[in-house]
Amino acid sequence: MDYEKIFAEAIDAIHDEGRYRVFADITRDRGSFPRAERHDAGDNAKSITVWCSNDYLGMGQHPDVLAAMHKALDETGAGAGGTRNIAGNNHYHVLLERELADLHAKEASLLFTSGYISNEATLSTVAKLLPNCAVFSDELNHASMIQGIRNSGARKFIFRHNDVEHLEELLKAADPAAPKIIAFESVYSMDGDIAPIEQICDLADKYGAMTYLDEVHAVGMYGAEGAGVAQHDGVAERITIIEGTLGKAFGVMGGYIASSKALVDVVRSYASGFIFTTALSPVLAAGVLASVRHLRKSDIERTAQQTRAKDLKSRMKAVGLPVMDSVSHIVPLFIGDPVLCKQVSDILLNEFGIYVQPINYPTVPKGTERLRFTPGPLHDDKAMDALLDALSTVWARLNLARSAA
Ligand SMILES: *Cc1c(COP(=O)(O)O)cnc(C)c1O
């Protein structure tokens, strides 16, 4: 059996579709985000501006976060020393779980090593524990939720994206006696649209369903204390389980859920993805704790982010760049072809020192390939001028479609 040949053919298939992924080799430059050094295949490095980071607010270089991490490193050393079953709770985990429960006004929270694991572990565990459970899942849900639902073995019903009528049809048709979970996101990260959370909660009440809300692209950024869109909409108490990441707007790493005491205890006690893996480093937990505390008190970062996103959208529109409808901080620019999408991204990086990675299938449906910009408080006017100039040049050179200005 020629194993290598099988692997090579699988890669060739991706090349043929024009969606083979090459990761840029980047050193982020602390103190001057969103600037970074980009390394080429040799020894050369060139200064670039990053326009697609999910460290949305620049918390990855915030002095409070770094100071907390230095302090924890000096105090406790590098790692957690094992799973929590073996090594116990590091005190930073306890403090952080308290903080996150309080942030979301829930009884309890539980940390995971990533947002991906928190979705996979929680959904697979809860849906499996509920006998005869039916899960109602938005068609654009993140891969980690899809994987969790699949691993639960529960029956899955997919509703059209943000379509509450379709969701109700499916709920109505289901066995009234069966336990139900509605799983969805608040801000959808590729289109930048936002779920009708309150309407979904109304349906959950009507049909006796639990709600599971992924706020990965909202925590830190929406709501008075950065608890997410559910807090902003005043409906957080109606959500059974809120899930978030500690690696995007909070700028560090890890994931979590916040929910009732009983639910958190059941996931802690049953979820393989929680039990059998080394706990988050206390250094990371300490950094996140500082980040969450800062963003609960300060809204300077999220206000500036919203302003920068509005500015970029309106400037793109004004020059006829086909910016897609987005009500959030995410700015998607439509291209509609995987090869062109990669080509535009390459030119921006190689000629203009602007890094925005191509978003191709399977992250988005084929034919909707795009560039995805995430402007933040640290992108200044000069960086935005340079971006608009570069885009105009590339659009003209490749004769790309413009929208009516
Ligand atoms: C990034 C992402 C996750 C996973 O979070 P990580 O902390 O990066 O593992 C979960 N859900 C959504 C919608 C995401 O975009």
GROMACS .gro file of C-alpha atoms and ligand atoms in nm:
model
  420
    1MET     CA    1   0.000   0.000   0.000
    2ASP     CA    2   0.144   0.337  -0.105
    3TYR     CA    3   0.027   0.555   0.183
    4GLU     CA    4   0.227   0.858   0.075
    5LYS     CA    5   0.059   0.852  -0.265
    6ILE     CA    6  -0.287   0.863  -0.109
    7PHE     CA    7  -0.191   1.165   0.101
    8ALA     CA    8  -0.032   1.340  -0.197
    9GLU     CA    9  -0.345   1.284  -0.407
   10ALA     CA   10  -0.565   1.429  -0.135
   11ILE     CA   11  -0.347   1.741  -0.136
   12ASP     CA   12  -0.353   1.755  -0.518
   13ALA     CA   13  -0.733   1.761  -0.505
   14ILE     CA   14  -0.720   2.072  -0.287
   15HIS     CA   15  -0.466   2.233  -0.521
   16ASP     CA   16  -0.694   2.160  -0.818
   17GLU     CA   17  -0.975   2.352  -0.651
   18GLY     CA   18  -0.742   2.644  -0.587
   19ARG     CA   19  -0.791   2.626  -0.212
   20TYR     CA   20  -0.463   2.486  -0.089
   21ARG     CA   21  -0.376   2.679   0.224
   22VAL     CA   22  -0.040   2.839   0.288
   23PHE     CA   23   0.009   3.000   0.626
   24ALA     CA   24   0.201   3.325   0.642
   25ASP     CA   25   0.502   3.310   0.875
   26ILE     CA   26   0.454   3.601   1.112
   27THR     CA   27   0.601   3.745   1.430
   28ARG     CA   28   0.356   3.977   1.598
   29ASP     CA   29   0.524   4.290   1.724
   30ARG     CA   30   0.427   4.359   2.086
   31GLY     CA   31   0.386   4.730   2.143
   32SER     CA   32   0.294   4.804   1.784
   33PHE     CA   33  -0.002   4.578   1.698
   34PRO     CA   34  -0.135   4.542   1.431
   35ARG     CA   35   0.216   4.565   1.290
   36ALA     CA   36   0.411   4.242   1.254
   37GLU     CA   37   0.716   4.092   1.087
   38ARG     CA   38   0.656   3.857   0.800
   39HIS     CA   39   0.927   3.603   0.727
   40ASP     CA   40   0.986   3.472   0.379
   41ALA     CA   41   1.125   3.129   0.294
   42GLY     CA   42   1.479   3.263   0.342
   43ASP     CA   43   1.604   3.474   0.630
   44ASN     CA   44   1.432   3.795   0.531
   45ALA     CA   45   1.164   3.964   0.737
   46LYS     CA   46   0.943   4.249   0.625
   47SER     CA   47   0.715   4.474   0.827
   48ILE     CA   48   0.344   4.427   0.752
   49THR     CA   49   0.004   4.537   0.884
   50VAL     CA   50  -0.230   4.261   0.995
   51TRP     CA   51  -0.595   4.317   0.899
   52CYS     CA   52  -0.745   3.982   0.986
   53SER     CA   53  -0.650   3.907   1.345
   54ASN     CA   54  -0.910   3.778   1.587
   55ASP     CA   55  -0.719   3.948   1.868
   56TYR     CA   56  -0.986   4.202   1.793
   57LEU     CA   57  -0.907   4.460   2.060
   58GLY     CA   58  -0.532   4.419   2.089
   59MET     CA   59  -0.565   4.266   2.437
   60GLY     CA   60  -0.280   4.030   2.344
   61GLN     CA   61  -0.040   4.317   2.410
   62HIS     CA   62  -0.230   4.496   2.689
   63PRO     CA   63   0.005   4.591   2.975
   64ASP     CA   64  -0.231   4.453   3.245
   65VAL     CA   65  -0.252   4.118   3.066
   66LEU     CA   66   0.123   4.091   3.018
   67ALA     CA   67   0.197   4.195   3.376
   68ALA     CA   68  -0.044   3.934   3.511
   69MET     CA   69   0.115   3.665   3.297
   70HIS     CA   70   0.469   3.759   3.401
   71LYS     CA   71   0.363   3.753   3.765
   72ALA     CA   72   0.190   3.415   3.736
   73LEU     CA   73   0.486   3.267   3.551
   74ASP     CA   74   0.725   3.377   3.823
   75GLU     CA   75   0.489   3.260   4.098
   76THR     CA   76   0.372   2.924   3.968
   77GLY     CA   77   0.599   2.821   3.682
   78ALA     CA   78   0.491   2.733   3.332
   79GLY     CA   79   0.228   2.461   3.329
   80ALA     CA   80  -0.071   2.333   3.522
   81GLY     CA   81   0.096   1.999   3.595
   82GLY     CA   82  -0.172   1.776   3.450
   83THR     CA   83  -0.544   1.732   3.418
   84ARG     CA   84  -0.754   1.885   3.693
   85ASN     CA   85  -0.844   1.533   3.807
   86ILE     CA   86  -0.477   1.471   3.875
   87ALA     CA   87  -0.323   1.810   3.946
   88GLY     CA   88  -0.627   1.968   4.110
   89ASN     CA   89  -0.757   2.314   4.043
   90ASN     CA   90  -0.493   2.574   4.000
   91HIS     CA   91  -0.609   2.876   4.199
   92TYR     CA   92  -0.605   3.089   3.882
   93HIS     CA   93  -0.860   2.851   3.727
   94VAL     CA   94  -1.087   2.902   4.028
   95LEU     CA   95  -1.058   3.279   4.011
   96LEU     CA   96  -1.116   3.285   3.638
   97GLU     CA   97  -1.420   3.056   3.652
   98ARG     CA   98  -1.570   3.279   3.920
   99GLU     CA   99  -1.504   3.586   3.709
  100LEU     CA  100  -1.658   3.433   3.396
  101ALA     CA  101  -1.969   3.311   3.582
  102ASP     CA  102  -2.009   3.660   3.724
  103LEU     CA  103  -1.953   3.822   3.383
  104HIS     CA  104  -2.244   3.626   3.237
  105ALA     CA  105  -2.457   3.638   3.556
  106LYS     CA  106  -2.463   3.257   3.566
  107GLU     CA  107  -2.417   3.028   3.866
  108ALA     CA  108  -2.102   2.863   3.738
  109SER     CA  109  -1.851   2.838   3.455
  110LEU     CA  110  -1.601   2.581   3.333
  111LEU     CA  111  -1.270   2.631   3.152
  112PHE     CA  112  -1.145   2.430   2.855
  113THR     CA  113  -0.821   2.447   2.661
  114SER     CA  114  -0.996   2.610   2.365
  115GLY     CA  115  -1.331   2.735   2.245
  116TYR     CA  116  -1.337   2.444   2.001
  117ILE     CA  117  -1.310   2.193   2.285
  118SER     CA  118  -1.569   2.375   2.494
  119ASN     CA  119  -1.825   2.343   2.213
  120GLU     CA  120  -1.736   1.987   2.125
  121ALA     CA  121  -1.721   1.863   2.485
  122THR     CA  122  -2.032   2.041   2.612
  123LEU     CA  123  -2.267   1.967   2.324
  124SER     CA  124  -2.159   1.605   2.291
  125THR     CA  125  -2.198   1.548   2.666
  126VAL     CA  126  -2.525   1.729   2.728
  127ALA     CA  127  -2.706   1.600   2.419
  128LYS     CA  128  -2.594   1.245   2.497
  129LEU     CA  129  -2.710   1.265   2.859
  130LEU     CA  130  -3.060   1.376   2.769
  131PRO     CA  131  -3.253   1.067   2.661
  132ASN     CA  132  -3.395   1.092   2.309
  133CYS     CA  133  -3.256   1.446   2.269
  134ALA     CA  134  -3.319   1.647   1.952
  135VAL     CA  135  -3.069   1.920   1.862
  136PHE     CA  136  -3.171   2.214   1.641
  137SER     CA  137  -2.864   2.363   1.480
  138ASP     CA  138  -2.819   2.676   1.266
  139GLU     CA  139  -2.683   2.578   0.924
  140LEU     CA  140  -2.386   2.813   0.963
  141ASN     CA  141  -2.278   2.687   1.304
  142HIS     CA  142  -1.907   2.650   1.365
  143ALA     CA  143  -1.738   2.315   1.297
  144SER     CA  144  -1.680   2.261   1.671
  145MET     CA  145  -2.054   2.269   1.745
  146ILE     CA  146  -2.128   2.042   1.450
  147GLN     CA  147  -1.867   1.797   1.576
  148GLY     CA  148  -2.009   1.804   1.930
  149ILE     CA  149  -2.361   1.740   1.810
  150ARG     CA  150  -2.239   1.458   1.586
  151ASN     CA  151  -2.044   1.298   1.868
  152SER     CA  152  -2.347   1.307   2.098
  153GLY     CA  153  -2.533   1.071   1.865
  154ALA     CA  154  -2.847   1.282   1.914
  155ARG     CA  155  -3.087   1.350   1.629
  156LYS     CA  156  -2.998   1.675   1.453
  157PHE     CA  157  -3.228   1.917   1.272
  158ILE     CA  158  -3.061   2.195   1.075
  159PHE     CA  159  -3.248   2.522   1.041
  160ARG     CA  160  -3.180   2.779   0.772
  161HIS     CA  161  -2.943   3.047   0.889
  162ASN     CA  162  -3.107   3.283   1.142
  163ASP     CA  163  -3.450   3.172   1.010
  164VAL     CA  164  -3.684   3.159   1.311
  165GLU     CA  165  -3.979   3.047   1.099
  166HIS     CA  166  -3.791   2.746   0.976
  167LEU     CA  167  -3.672   2.676   1.329
  168GLU     CA  168  -4.030   2.685   1.454
  169GLU     CA  169  -4.145   2.447   1.179
  170LEU     CA  170  -3.883   2.197   1.291
  171LEU     CA  171  -3.963   2.241   1.661
  172LYS     CA  172  -4.334   2.200   1.594
  173ALA     CA  173  -4.278   1.877   1.403
  174ALA     CA  174  -4.063   1.724   1.678
  175ASP     CA  175  -4.186   1.497   1.957
  176PRO     CA  176  -4.323   1.736   2.224
  177ALA     CA  177  -4.195   1.507   2.498
  178ALA     CA  178  -3.836   1.493   2.369
  179PRO     CA  179  -3.566   1.710   2.530
  180LYS     CA  180  -3.446   1.978   2.289
  181ILE     CA  181  -3.140   2.197   2.246
  182ILE     CA  182  -3.126   2.495   2.010
  183ALA     CA  183  -2.760   2.560   1.922
  184PHE     CA  184  -2.656   2.883   1.752
  185GLU     CA  185  -2.407   3.169   1.750
  186SER     CA  186  -2.454   3.538   1.824
  187VAL     CA  187  -2.213   3.704   1.578
  188TYR     CA  188  -2.144   3.484   1.275
  189SER     CA  189  -1.780   3.538   1.202
  190MET     CA  190  -1.770   3.510   0.824
  191ASP     CA  191  -2.075   3.721   0.731
  192GLY     CA  192  -2.076   3.943   1.039
  193ASP     CA  193  -2.451   3.910   1.090
  194ILE     CA  194  -2.616   3.860   1.430
  195ALA     CA  195  -2.874   3.604   1.543
  196PRO     CA  196  -3.227   3.706   1.653
  197ILE     CA  197  -3.151   3.584   2.005
  198GLU     CA  198  -3.469   3.705   2.172
  199GLN     CA  199  -3.694   3.542   1.912
  200ILE     CA  200  -3.502   3.218   1.943
  201CYS     CA  201  -3.546   3.235   2.323
  202ASP     CA  202  -3.921   3.286   2.271
  203LEU     CA  203  -3.933   2.969   2.062
  204ALA     CA  204  -3.726   2.784   2.320
  205ASP     CA  205  -3.980   2.881   2.588
  206LYS     CA  206  -4.274   2.785   2.368
  207TYR     CA  207  -4.133   2.441   2.283
  208GLY     CA  208  -3.954   2.368   2.608
  209ALA     CA  209  -3.604   2.374   2.459
  210MET     CA  210  -3.267   2.459   2.613
  211THR     CA  211  -3.058   2.724   2.438
  212TYR     CA  212  -2.685   2.694   2.360
  213LEU     CA  213  -2.523   3.017   2.241
  214ASP     CA  214  -2.171   3.046   2.099
  215GLU     CA  215  -2.059   3.404   2.175
  216VAL     CA  216  -1.702   3.348   2.058
  217HIS     CA  217  -1.707   3.650   1.825
  218ALA     CA  218  -1.887   3.872   2.076
  219VAL     CA  219  -1.736   3.825   2.421
  220GLY     CA  220  -1.525   4.123   2.517
  221MET     CA  221  -1.684   4.326   2.238
  222TYR     CA  222  -2.060   4.356   2.295
  223GLY     CA  223  -2.268   4.440   2.601
  224ALA     CA  224  -2.196   4.688   2.879
  225GLU     CA  225  -1.925   4.468   3.033
  226GLY     CA  226  -1.828   4.278   2.721
  227ALA     CA  227  -2.037   3.974   2.811
  228GLY     CA  228  -2.162   3.946   2.453
  229VAL     CA  229  -2.468   4.012   2.242
  230ALA     CA  230  -2.702   3.835   2.487
  231GLN     CA  231  -2.599   4.089   2.750
  232HIS     CA  232  -2.636   4.372   2.499
  233ASP     CA  233  -2.987   4.252   2.410
  234GLY     CA  234  -3.078   4.198   2.777
  235VAL     CA  235  -3.155   3.829   2.726
  236ALA     CA  236  -2.853   3.657   2.881
  237GLU     CA  237  -3.061   3.507   3.163
  238ARG     CA  238  -3.275   3.330   2.903
  239ILE     CA  239  -2.978   3.146   2.754
  240THR     CA  240  -2.916   2.809   2.918
  241ILE     CA  241  -2.550   2.780   2.817
  242ILE     CA  242  -2.325   3.062   2.697
  243GLU     CA  243  -1.998   2.954   2.538
  244GLY     CA  244  -1.700   3.178   2.470
  245THR     CA  245  -1.334   3.182   2.375
  246LEU     CA  246  -1.048   3.336   2.567
  247GLY     CA  247  -0.831   3.350   2.256
  248LYS     CA  248  -0.997   3.613   2.041
  249ALA     CA  249  -1.106   3.948   2.191
  250PHE     CA  250  -0.965   3.847   2.532
  251GLY     CA  251  -0.634   3.803   2.353
  252VAL     CA  252  -0.494   3.491   2.521
  253MET     CA  253  -0.612   3.129   2.485
  254GLY     CA  254  -0.875   2.887   2.613
  255GLY     CA  255  -1.251   2.845   2.610
  256TYR     CA  256  -1.538   2.819   2.855
  257ILE     CA  257  -1.905   2.771   2.921
  258ALA     CA  258  -2.121   2.958   3.172
  259SER     CA  259  -2.446   2.804   3.291
  260SER     CA  260  -2.626   2.658   3.594
  261LYS     CA  261  -2.439   2.479   3.872
  262ALA     CA  262  -2.587   2.142   3.780
  263LEU     CA  263  -2.511   2.172   3.411
  264VAL     CA  264  -2.151   2.280   3.468
  265ASP     CA  265  -2.104   2.000   3.719
  266VAL     CA  266  -2.236   1.743   3.475
  267VAL     CA  267  -1.997   1.858   3.199
  268ARG     CA  268  -1.708   1.866   3.449
  269SER     CA  269  -1.796   1.511   3.553
  270TYR     CA  270  -1.878   1.350   3.217
  271ALA     CA  271  -1.705   1.536   2.933
  272SER     CA  272  -1.405   1.352   2.796
  273GLY     CA  273  -1.268   1.671   2.638
  274PHE     CA  274  -1.257   1.829   2.982
  275ILE     CA  275  -1.146   1.535   3.195
  276PHE     CA  276  -0.865   1.377   2.996
  277THR     CA  277  -0.653   1.675   2.901
  278THR     CA  278  -0.398   1.889   3.081
  279ALA     CA  279  -0.557   2.201   3.223
  280LEU     CA  280  -0.490   2.545   3.081
  281SER     CA  281  -0.158   2.686   3.200
  282PRO     CA  282  -0.207   2.910   3.504
  283VAL     CA  283  -0.007   3.173   3.316
  284LEU     CA  284  -0.275   3.182   3.048
  285ALA     CA  285  -0.553   3.182   3.307
  286ALA     CA  286  -0.393   3.476   3.489
  287GLY     CA  287  -0.363   3.672   3.164
  288VAL     CA  288  -0.724   3.606   3.072
  289LEU     CA  289  -0.839   3.707   3.419
  290ALA     CA  290  -0.669   4.045   3.379
  291SER     CA  291  -0.814   4.082   3.029
  292VAL     CA  292  -1.172   4.003   3.134
  293ARG     CA  293  -1.148   4.234   3.435
  294HIS     CA  294  -1.013   4.515   3.218
  295LEU     CA  295  -1.282   4.481   2.951
  296ARG     CA  296  -1.561   4.467   3.209
  297LYS     CA  297  -1.460   4.814   3.329
  298SER     CA  298  -1.340   4.972   3.007
  299ASP     CA  299  -1.543   5.017   2.691
  300ILE     CA  300  -1.285   5.235   2.516
  301GLU     CA  301  -1.159   4.938   2.314
  302ARG     CA  302  -1.499   4.809   2.198
  303THR     CA  303  -1.627   5.156   2.114
  304ALA     CA  304  -1.316   5.229   1.907
  305GLN     CA  305  -1.349   4.892   1.735
  306GLN     CA  306  -1.708   4.965   1.631
  307THR     CA  307  -1.603   5.307   1.499
  308ARG     CA  308  -1.316   5.164   1.297
  309ALA     CA  309  -1.540   4.893   1.149
  310LYS     CA  310  -1.800   5.152   1.046
  311ASP     CA  311  -1.528   5.370   0.894
  312LEU     CA  312  -1.384   5.086   0.689
  313LYS     CA  313  -1.726   4.972   0.562
  314SER     CA  314  -1.826   5.321   0.455
  315ARG     CA  315  -1.492   5.394   0.290
  316MET     CA  316  -1.508   5.067   0.094
  317LYS     CA  317  -1.866   5.141  -0.013
  318ALA     CA  318  -1.774   5.493  -0.119
  319VAL     CA  319  -1.523   5.361  -0.374
  320GLY     CA  320  -1.743   5.076  -0.494
  321LEU     CA  321  -1.559   4.791  -0.326
  322PRO     CA  322  -1.815   4.508  -0.283
  323VAL     CA  323  -1.828   4.502   0.095
  324MET     CA  324  -2.087   4.249   0.212
  325ASP     CA  325  -2.372   4.338   0.449
  326SER     CA  326  -2.250   4.308   0.805
  327VAL     CA  327  -2.399   4.459   1.117
  328SER     CA  328  -2.101   4.372   1.334
  329HIS     CA  329  -1.731   4.452   1.362
  330ILE     CA  330  -1.651   4.208   1.081
  331VAL     CA  331  -1.595   4.351   0.733
  332PRO     CA  332  -1.620   4.089   0.455
  333LEU     CA  333  -1.519   4.195   0.103
  334PHE     CA  334  -1.673   3.976  -0.167
  335ILE     CA  335  -1.460   3.809  -0.436
  336GLY     CA  336  -1.654   3.495  -0.528
  337ASP     CA  337  -1.370   3.284  -0.666
  338PRO     CA  338  -1.108   3.087  -0.472
  339VAL     CA  339  -0.819   3.147  -0.713
  340LEU     CA  340  -0.879   3.521  -0.739
  341CYS     CA  341  -0.930   3.542  -0.366
  342LYS     CA  342  -0.590   3.387  -0.300
  343GLN     CA  343  -0.432   3.601  -0.572
  344VAL     CA  344  -0.563   3.926  -0.424
  345SER     CA  345  -0.444   3.822  -0.080
  346ASP     CA  346  -0.098   3.735  -0.216
  347ILE     CA  347  -0.059   4.066  -0.398
  348LEU     CA  348  -0.167   4.262  -0.090
  349LEU     CA  349   0.087   4.080   0.122
  350ASN     CA  350   0.379   4.066  -0.118
  351GLU     CA  351   0.352   4.411  -0.274
  352PHE     CA  352   0.178   4.620  -0.014
  353GLY     CA  353   0.266   4.459   0.320
  354ILE     CA  354  -0.101   4.411   0.400
  355TYR     CA  355  -0.203   4.081   0.549
  356VAL     CA  356  -0.560   3.962   0.506
  357GLN     CA  357  -0.598   3.593   0.444
  358PRO     CA  358  -0.828   3.449   0.177
  359ILE     CA  359  -1.146   3.290   0.310
  360ASN     CA  360  -1.230   2.994   0.092
  361TYR     CA  361  -1.436   2.676   0.108
  362PRO     CA  362  -1.501   2.493   0.343
  363THR     CA  363  -1.493   2.794   0.576
  364VAL     CA  364  -1.753   2.961   0.351
  365PRO     CA  365  -1.974   2.813   0.074
  366LYS     CA  366  -1.815   2.783  -0.272
  367GLY     CA  367  -1.879   3.092  -0.483
  368THR     CA  368  -1.878   3.323  -0.181
  369GLU     CA  369  -1.500   3.342  -0.134
  370ARG     CA  370  -1.399   3.666   0.030
  371LEU     CA  371  -1.144   3.865   0.223
  372ARG     CA  372  -1.238   3.918   0.585
  373PHE     CA  373  -1.116   4.234   0.756
  374THR     CA  374  -1.125   4.281   1.130
  375PRO     CA  375  -1.042   4.645   1.193
  376GLY     CA  376  -0.974   4.728   1.555
  377PRO     CA  377  -0.889   5.014   1.786
  378LEU     CA  378  -0.523   4.992   1.684
  379HIS     CA  379  -0.573   5.037   1.309
  380ASP     CA  380  -0.507   5.409   1.259
  381ASP     CA  381  -0.607   5.639   0.973
  382LYS     CA  382  -0.273   5.596   0.803
  383ALA     CA  383  -0.313   5.218   0.795
  384MET     CA  384  -0.666   5.253   0.661
  385ASP     CA  385  -0.556   5.497   0.387
  386ALA     CA  386  -0.284   5.253   0.282
  387LEU     CA  387  -0.534   4.966   0.276
  388LEU     CA  388  -0.787   5.154   0.061
  389ASP     CA  389  -0.516   5.263  -0.184
  390ALA     CA  390  -0.384   4.909  -0.216
  391LEU     CA  391  -0.732   4.762  -0.267
  392SER     CA  392  -0.814   5.016  -0.537
  393THR     CA  393  -0.491   4.934  -0.719
  394VAL     CA  394  -0.550   4.558  -0.703
  395TRP     CA  395  -0.915   4.588  -0.802
  396ALA     CA  396  -0.818   4.789  -1.111
  397ARG     CA  397  -0.529   4.562  -1.204
  398LEU     CA  398  -0.730   4.240  -1.184
  399ASN     CA  399  -1.043   4.405  -1.320
  400LEU     CA  400  -1.251   4.285  -1.026
  401ALA     CA  401  -1.620   4.361  -0.995
  402ARG     CA  402  -1.724   4.676  -0.816
  403SER     CA  403  -2.057   4.744  -0.656
  404ALA     CA  404  -2.256   5.059  -0.722
  405ALA     CA  405  -2.104   5.325  -0.497
  406LIG     C1  406  -1.281   3.030   1.669
  406LIG     C2  407  -1.419   2.976   1.697
  406LIG     C3  408  -1.441   2.878   1.794
  406LIG     C4  409  -1.326   2.808   1.859
  406LIG     O1  410  -1.266   2.887   1.955
  406LIG     P1  411  -1.109   2.863   1.983
  406LIG     O2  412  -1.088   2.921   2.117
  406LIG     O3  413  -1.036   2.933   1.873
  406LIG     O4  414  -1.088   2.715   1.978
  406LIG     C5  415  -1.570   2.843   1.827
  406LIG     N1  416  -1.676   2.899   1.766
  406LIG     C6  417  -1.660   2.991   1.670
  406LIG     C7  418  -1.780   3.050   1.606
  406LIG     C8  419  -1.532   3.031   1.631
  406LIG     O5  420  -1.515   3.118   1.533
   0.00000   0.00000   0.00000
